[in-house]
Tab-separated table of C-alpha atoms in Angstrom:
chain	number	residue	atom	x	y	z
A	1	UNK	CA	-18.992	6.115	-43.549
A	2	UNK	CA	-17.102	3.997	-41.026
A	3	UNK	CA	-17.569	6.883	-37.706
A	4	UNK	CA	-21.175	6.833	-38.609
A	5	UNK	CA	-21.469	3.192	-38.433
A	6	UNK	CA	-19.580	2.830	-35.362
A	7	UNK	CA	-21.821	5.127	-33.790
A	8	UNK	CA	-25.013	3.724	-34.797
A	9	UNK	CA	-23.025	0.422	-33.363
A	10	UNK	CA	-22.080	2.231	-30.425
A	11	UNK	CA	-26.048	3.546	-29.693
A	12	UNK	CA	-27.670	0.191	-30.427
A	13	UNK	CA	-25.231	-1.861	-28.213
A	14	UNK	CA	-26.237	1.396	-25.112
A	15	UNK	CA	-29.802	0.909	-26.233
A	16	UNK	CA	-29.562	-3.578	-25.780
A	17	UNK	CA	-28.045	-2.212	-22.395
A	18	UNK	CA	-30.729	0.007	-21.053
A	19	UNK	CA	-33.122	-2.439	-22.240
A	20	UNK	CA	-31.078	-5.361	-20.043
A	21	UNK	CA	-31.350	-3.037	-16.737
A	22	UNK	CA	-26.826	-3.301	-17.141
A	23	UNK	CA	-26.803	0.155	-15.571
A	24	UNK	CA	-24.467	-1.421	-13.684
A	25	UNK	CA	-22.075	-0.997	-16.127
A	26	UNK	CA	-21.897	2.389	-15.470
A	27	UNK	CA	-21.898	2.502	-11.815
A	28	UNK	CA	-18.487	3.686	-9.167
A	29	UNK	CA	-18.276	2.414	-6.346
A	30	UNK	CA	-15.978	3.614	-3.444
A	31	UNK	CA	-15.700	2.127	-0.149
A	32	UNK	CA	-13.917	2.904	3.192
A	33	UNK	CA	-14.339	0.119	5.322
A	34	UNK	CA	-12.656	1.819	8.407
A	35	UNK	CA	-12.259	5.592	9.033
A	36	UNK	CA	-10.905	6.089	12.855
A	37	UNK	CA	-10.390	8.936	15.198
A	38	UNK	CA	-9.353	8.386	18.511
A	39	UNK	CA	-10.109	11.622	20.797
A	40	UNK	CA	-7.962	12.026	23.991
A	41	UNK	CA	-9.534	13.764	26.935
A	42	UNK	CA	-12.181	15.023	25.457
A	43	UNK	CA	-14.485	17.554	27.810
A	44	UNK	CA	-17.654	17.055	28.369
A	45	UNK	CA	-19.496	19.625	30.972
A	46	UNK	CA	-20.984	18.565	34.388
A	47	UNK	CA	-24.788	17.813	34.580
A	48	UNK	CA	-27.923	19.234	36.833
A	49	UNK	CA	-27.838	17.370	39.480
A	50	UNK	CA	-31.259	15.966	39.201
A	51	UNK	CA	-31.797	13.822	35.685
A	52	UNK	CA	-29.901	15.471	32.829
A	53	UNK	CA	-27.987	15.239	29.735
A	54	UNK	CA	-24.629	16.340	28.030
A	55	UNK	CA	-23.892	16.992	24.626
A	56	UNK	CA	-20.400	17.158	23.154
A	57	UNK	CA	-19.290	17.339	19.379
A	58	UNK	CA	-16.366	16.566	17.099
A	59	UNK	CA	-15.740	15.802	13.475
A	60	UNK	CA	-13.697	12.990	11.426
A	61	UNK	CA	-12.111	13.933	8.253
A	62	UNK	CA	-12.898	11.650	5.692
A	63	UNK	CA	-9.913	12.758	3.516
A	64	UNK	CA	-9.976	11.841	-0.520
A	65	UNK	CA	-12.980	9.886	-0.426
A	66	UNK	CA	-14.491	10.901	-3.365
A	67	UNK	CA	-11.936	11.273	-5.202
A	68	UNK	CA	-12.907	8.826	-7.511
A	69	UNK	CA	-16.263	9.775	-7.833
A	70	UNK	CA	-17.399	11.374	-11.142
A	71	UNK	CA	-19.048	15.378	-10.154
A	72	UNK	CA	-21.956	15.536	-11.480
A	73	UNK	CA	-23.104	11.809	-11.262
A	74	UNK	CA	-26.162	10.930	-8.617
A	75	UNK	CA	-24.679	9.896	-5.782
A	76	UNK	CA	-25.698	7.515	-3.042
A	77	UNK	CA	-24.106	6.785	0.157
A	78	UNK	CA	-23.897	4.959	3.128
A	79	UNK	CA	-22.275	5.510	6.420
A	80	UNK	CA	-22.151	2.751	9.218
A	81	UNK	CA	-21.077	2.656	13.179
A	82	UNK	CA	-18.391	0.244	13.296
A	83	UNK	CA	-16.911	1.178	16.317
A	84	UNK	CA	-17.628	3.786	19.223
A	85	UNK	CA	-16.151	3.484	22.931
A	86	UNK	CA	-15.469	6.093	25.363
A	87	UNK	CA	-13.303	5.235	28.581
A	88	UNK	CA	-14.235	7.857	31.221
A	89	UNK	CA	-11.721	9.759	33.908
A	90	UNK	CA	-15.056	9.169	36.119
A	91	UNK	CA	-17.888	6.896	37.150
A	92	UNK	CA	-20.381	7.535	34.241
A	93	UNK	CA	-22.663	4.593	35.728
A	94	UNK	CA	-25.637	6.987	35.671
A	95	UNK	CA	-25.805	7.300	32.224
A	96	UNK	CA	-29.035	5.564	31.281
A	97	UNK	CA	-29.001	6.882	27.593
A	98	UNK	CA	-26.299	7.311	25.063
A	99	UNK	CA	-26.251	8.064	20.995
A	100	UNK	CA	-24.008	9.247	18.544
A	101	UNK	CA	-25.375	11.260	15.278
A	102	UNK	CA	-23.946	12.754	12.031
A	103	UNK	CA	-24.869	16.312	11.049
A	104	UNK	CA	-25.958	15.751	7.395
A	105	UNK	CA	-23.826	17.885	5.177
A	106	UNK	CA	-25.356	21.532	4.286
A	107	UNK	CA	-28.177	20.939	7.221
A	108	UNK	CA	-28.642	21.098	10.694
A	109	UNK	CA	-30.744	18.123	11.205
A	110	UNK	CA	-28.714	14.751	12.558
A	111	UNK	CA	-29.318	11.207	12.052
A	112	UNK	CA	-28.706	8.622	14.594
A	113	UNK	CA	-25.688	5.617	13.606
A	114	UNK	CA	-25.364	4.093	17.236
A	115	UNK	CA	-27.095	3.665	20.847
A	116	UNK	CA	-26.638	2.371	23.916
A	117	UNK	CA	-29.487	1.798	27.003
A	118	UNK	CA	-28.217	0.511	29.998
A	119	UNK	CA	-29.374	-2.734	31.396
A	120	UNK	CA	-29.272	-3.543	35.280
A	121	UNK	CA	-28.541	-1.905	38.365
A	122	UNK	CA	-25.419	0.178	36.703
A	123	UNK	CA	-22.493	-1.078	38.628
A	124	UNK	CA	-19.925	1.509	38.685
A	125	UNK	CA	-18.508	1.696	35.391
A	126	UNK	CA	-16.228	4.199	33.330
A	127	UNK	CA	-16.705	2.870	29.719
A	128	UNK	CA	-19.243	2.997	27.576
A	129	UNK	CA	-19.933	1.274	24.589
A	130	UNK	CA	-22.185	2.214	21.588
A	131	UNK	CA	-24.202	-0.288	19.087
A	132	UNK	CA	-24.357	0.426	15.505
A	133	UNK	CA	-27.936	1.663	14.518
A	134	UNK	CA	-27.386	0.028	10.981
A	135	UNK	CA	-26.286	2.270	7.802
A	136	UNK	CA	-27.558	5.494	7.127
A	137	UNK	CA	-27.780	7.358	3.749
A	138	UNK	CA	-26.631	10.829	4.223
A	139	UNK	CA	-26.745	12.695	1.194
A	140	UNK	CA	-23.493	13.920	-0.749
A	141	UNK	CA	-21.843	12.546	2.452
A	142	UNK	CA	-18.977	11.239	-0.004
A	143	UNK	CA	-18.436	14.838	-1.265
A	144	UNK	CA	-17.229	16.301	2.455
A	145	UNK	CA	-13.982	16.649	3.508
A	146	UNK	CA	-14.871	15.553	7.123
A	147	UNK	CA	-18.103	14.658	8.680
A	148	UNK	CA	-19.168	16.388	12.011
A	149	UNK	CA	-20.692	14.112	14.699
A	150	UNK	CA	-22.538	14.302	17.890
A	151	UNK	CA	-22.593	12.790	20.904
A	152	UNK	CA	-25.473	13.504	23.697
A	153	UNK	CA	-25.934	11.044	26.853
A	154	UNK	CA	-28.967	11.246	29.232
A	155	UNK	CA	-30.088	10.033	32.698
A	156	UNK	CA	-27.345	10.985	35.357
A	157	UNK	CA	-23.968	11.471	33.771
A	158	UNK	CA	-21.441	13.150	36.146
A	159	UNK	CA	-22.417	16.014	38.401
A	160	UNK	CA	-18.827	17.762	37.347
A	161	UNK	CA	-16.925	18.166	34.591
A	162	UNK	CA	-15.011	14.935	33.009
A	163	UNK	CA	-13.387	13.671	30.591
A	164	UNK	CA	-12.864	10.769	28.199
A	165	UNK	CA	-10.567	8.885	25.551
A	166	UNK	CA	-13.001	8.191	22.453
A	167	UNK	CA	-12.466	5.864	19.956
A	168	UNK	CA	-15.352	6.039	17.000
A	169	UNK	CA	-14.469	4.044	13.677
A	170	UNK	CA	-17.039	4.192	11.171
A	171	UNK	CA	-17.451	2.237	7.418
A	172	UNK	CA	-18.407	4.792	4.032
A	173	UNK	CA	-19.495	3.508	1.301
A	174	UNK	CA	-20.333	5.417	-2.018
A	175	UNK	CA	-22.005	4.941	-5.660
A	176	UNK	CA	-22.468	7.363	-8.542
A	177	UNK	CA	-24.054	6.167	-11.617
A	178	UNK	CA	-22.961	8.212	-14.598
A	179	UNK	CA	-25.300	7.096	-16.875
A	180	UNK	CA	-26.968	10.219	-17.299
A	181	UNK	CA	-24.132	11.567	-17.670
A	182	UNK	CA	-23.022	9.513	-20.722
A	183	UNK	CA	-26.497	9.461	-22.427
Protein backbone atom coordinates (compact mmCIF):
# COMPACT_ATOMS: atom_id res chain seq x y z
CA UNK A 1 0.00 0.00 0.00
CA UNK A 2 2.83 2.40 0.80
CA UNK A 3 4.84 1.92 -3.11
CA UNK A 4 1.48 2.62 -4.54
CA UNK A 5 1.01 5.72 -2.67
CA UNK A 6 4.36 6.99 -3.22
CA UNK A 7 3.84 6.64 -6.74
CA UNK A 8 0.60 8.24 -7.09
CA UNK A 9 2.71 11.01 -4.89
CA UNK A 10 5.46 10.76 -7.17
CA UNK A 11 2.98 11.30 -10.57
CA UNK A 12 0.94 14.13 -9.06
CA UNK A 13 4.01 16.14 -7.81
CA UNK A 14 5.50 15.42 -12.11
CA UNK A 15 1.99 16.35 -13.14
CA UNK A 16 2.02 20.11 -10.63
CA UNK A 17 5.45 20.26 -12.59
CA UNK A 18 4.44 20.00 -16.18
CA UNK A 19 1.60 22.10 -15.36
CA UNK A 20 4.27 24.93 -13.81
CA UNK A 21 6.36 24.83 -17.28
CA UNK A 22 9.58 23.43 -14.38
CA UNK A 23 10.92 21.45 -17.32
CA UNK A 24 13.75 22.95 -16.21
CA UNK A 25 14.11 20.62 -13.70
CA UNK A 26 15.00 18.18 -15.98
CA UNK A 27 17.30 19.95 -18.20
CA UNK A 28 21.71 19.29 -18.57
CA UNK A 29 23.52 21.68 -19.37
CA UNK A 30 27.23 21.48 -20.51
CA UNK A 31 29.37 24.26 -21.43
CA UNK A 32 32.92 24.79 -22.87
CA UNK A 33 33.65 28.24 -22.72
CA UNK A 34 37.05 27.92 -24.61
CA UNK A 35 38.12 25.09 -26.98
CA UNK A 36 41.62 26.21 -28.77
CA UNK A 37 43.76 24.96 -31.54
CA UNK A 38 46.59 26.76 -32.60
CA UNK A 39 47.76 25.56 -36.27
CA UNK A 40 51.46 26.20 -37.20
CA UNK A 41 52.26 26.79 -40.83
CA UNK A 42 49.41 25.85 -42.16
CA UNK A 43 49.36 25.73 -46.31
CA UNK A 44 47.21 27.40 -48.11
CA UNK A 45 47.67 27.23 -52.17
CA UNK A 46 48.56 30.28 -54.39
CA UNK A 47 45.67 32.16 -56.16
CA UNK A 48 44.80 33.14 -60.06
CA UNK A 49 46.34 35.96 -60.48
CA UNK A 50 43.38 38.01 -61.39
CA UNK A 51 40.55 38.11 -58.35
CA UNK A 52 40.39 34.74 -56.59
CA UNK A 53 39.90 32.76 -53.56
CA UNK A 54 41.54 29.96 -51.35
CA UNK A 55 40.04 27.48 -49.31
CA UNK A 56 41.83 25.51 -46.61
CA UNK A 57 40.34 23.10 -43.88
CA UNK A 58 41.09 21.65 -40.46
CA UNK A 59 39.23 20.23 -37.53
CA UNK A 60 39.24 20.81 -33.53
CA UNK A 61 38.57 17.95 -31.34
CA UNK A 62 36.13 18.72 -28.92
CA UNK A 63 37.18 15.80 -26.64
CA UNK A 64 34.51 14.50 -23.75
CA UNK A 65 32.06 17.05 -24.32
CA UNK A 66 29.15 15.21 -24.02
CA UNK A 67 30.01 13.18 -21.74
CA UNK A 68 27.57 14.27 -19.48
CA UNK A 69 24.87 14.39 -21.70
CA UNK A 70 22.07 11.77 -21.32
CA UNK A 71 21.81 9.57 -25.17
CA UNK A 72 18.75 9.67 -26.09
CA UNK A 73 17.63 13.13 -24.67
CA UNK A 74 16.84 16.13 -27.40
CA UNK A 75 19.66 17.95 -27.65
CA UNK A 76 20.36 21.57 -28.43
CA UNK A 77 23.52 23.29 -29.00
CA UNK A 78 25.37 26.20 -29.57
CA UNK A 79 28.74 26.93 -30.93
CA UNK A 80 30.32 30.53 -30.89
CA UNK A 81 33.62 32.29 -32.58
CA UNK A 82 35.53 33.45 -29.74
CA UNK A 83 38.66 33.78 -31.25
CA UNK A 84 40.19 33.39 -34.90
CA UNK A 85 43.62 35.06 -36.09
CA UNK A 86 45.93 33.99 -38.68
CA UNK A 87 49.54 35.64 -38.87
CA UNK A 88 50.74 35.17 -42.49
CA UNK A 89 54.55 34.23 -43.80
CA UNK A 90 53.30 36.87 -46.60
CA UNK A 91 51.54 40.09 -47.44
CA UNK A 92 47.85 38.87 -47.48
CA UNK A 93 46.73 42.70 -47.89
CA UNK A 94 44.63 41.67 -50.91
CA UNK A 95 42.37 39.72 -49.16
CA UNK A 96 39.11 41.64 -49.37
CA UNK A 97 36.95 38.69 -47.95
CA UNK A 98 37.50 36.22 -45.21
CA UNK A 99 35.06 33.53 -43.23
CA UNK A 100 35.37 30.64 -41.24
CA UNK A 101 32.47 27.78 -41.25
CA UNK A 102 31.68 24.49 -39.42
CA UNK A 103 30.70 21.42 -41.45
CA UNK A 104 27.51 20.35 -39.57
CA UNK A 105 27.98 16.84 -38.33
CA UNK A 106 26.60 13.94 -40.80
CA UNK A 107 26.20 16.78 -43.74
CA UNK A 108 28.04 18.57 -46.14
CA UNK A 109 26.44 21.87 -45.86
CA UNK A 110 28.52 24.63 -43.55
CA UNK A 111 27.39 27.41 -41.50
CA UNK A 112 29.20 30.59 -41.14
CA UNK A 113 30.62 31.56 -37.12
CA UNK A 114 32.99 34.53 -38.19
CA UNK A 115 33.88 37.25 -41.03
CA UNK A 116 36.03 39.71 -41.82
CA UNK A 117 35.71 42.63 -44.88
CA UNK A 118 38.44 44.79 -45.19
CA UNK A 119 38.10 48.46 -44.75
CA UNK A 120 40.54 51.06 -46.51
CA UNK A 121 43.20 51.09 -48.88
CA UNK A 122 44.77 47.60 -47.40
CA UNK A 123 48.12 48.68 -46.18
CA UNK A 124 50.39 45.83 -46.31
CA UNK A 125 49.44 43.57 -43.69
CA UNK A 126 50.16 39.80 -42.68
CA UNK A 127 47.39 39.18 -40.04
CA UNK A 128 44.10 38.77 -40.25
CA UNK A 129 41.52 38.85 -37.86
CA UNK A 130 37.99 37.27 -37.89
CA UNK A 131 34.62 38.63 -36.06
CA UNK A 132 32.33 36.28 -34.45
CA UNK A 133 29.06 35.90 -36.58
CA UNK A 134 27.11 35.24 -33.23
CA UNK A 135 26.19 31.48 -32.06
CA UNK A 136 25.10 28.94 -34.26
CA UNK A 137 22.99 25.80 -33.49
CA UNK A 138 24.52 22.90 -35.18
CA UNK A 139 22.72 19.89 -34.55
CA UNK A 140 24.13 16.91 -32.32
CA UNK A 141 27.28 19.13 -32.49
CA UNK A 142 27.82 18.04 -28.68
CA UNK A 143 27.81 14.34 -29.76
CA UNK A 144 31.22 14.68 -32.14
CA UNK A 145 34.42 13.93 -31.17
CA UNK A 146 35.89 16.93 -33.15
CA UNK A 147 34.28 19.44 -35.33
CA UNK A 148 35.72 20.08 -38.90
CA UNK A 149 36.00 23.75 -39.99
CA UNK A 150 36.59 25.79 -43.01
CA UNK A 151 38.29 28.56 -43.93
CA UNK A 152 37.89 30.30 -47.59
CA UNK A 153 39.27 34.02 -48.26
CA UNK A 154 38.44 36.01 -51.46
CA UNK A 155 39.63 39.10 -53.42
CA UNK A 156 43.51 38.83 -54.03
CA UNK A 157 45.17 36.59 -51.50
CA UNK A 158 48.78 35.66 -52.49
CA UNK A 159 49.72 34.82 -56.05
CA UNK A 160 52.00 31.76 -54.47
CA UNK A 161 51.79 29.44 -52.03
CA UNK A 162 51.96 30.64 -48.13
CA UNK A 163 51.57 29.92 -45.06
CA UNK A 164 50.19 30.87 -41.66
CA UNK A 165 50.11 30.32 -37.72
CA UNK A 166 46.22 30.06 -36.83
CA UNK A 167 44.84 30.49 -33.69
CA UNK A 168 40.78 29.74 -33.65
CA UNK A 169 39.18 29.38 -30.03
CA UNK A 170 35.63 28.78 -30.06
CA UNK A 171 32.77 28.57 -26.93
CA UNK A 172 30.16 25.09 -26.96
CA UNK A 173 27.48 25.07 -25.20
CA UNK A 174 24.94 22.11 -24.83
CA UNK A 175 21.32 21.16 -23.32
CA UNK A 176 19.39 17.89 -23.30
CA UNK A 177 16.12 17.78 -21.67
CA UNK A 178 15.29 14.28 -20.51
CA UNK A 179 11.95 14.74 -19.80
CA UNK A 180 10.70 12.54 -22.31
CA UNK A 181 12.79 10.39 -21.31
CA UNK A 182 11.54 10.14 -17.69
CA UNK A 183 7.78 10.39 -18.58
Amino acid sequence: MRTQSFRTLLLAGAVALMGTGCDSLFTVEVEAERICKTENDLSFPASPPIAGSVEQSFTIPLGDFASALPEDADVETELRLKLFNATASTDISGIERASLAVRKPGSLEYVVLGEFRRTGSGSPTNTLELTSSGPVDVLDLARQEELEFRFQATGAPPTQAWTADVQVCVGAKASANYFGLLF
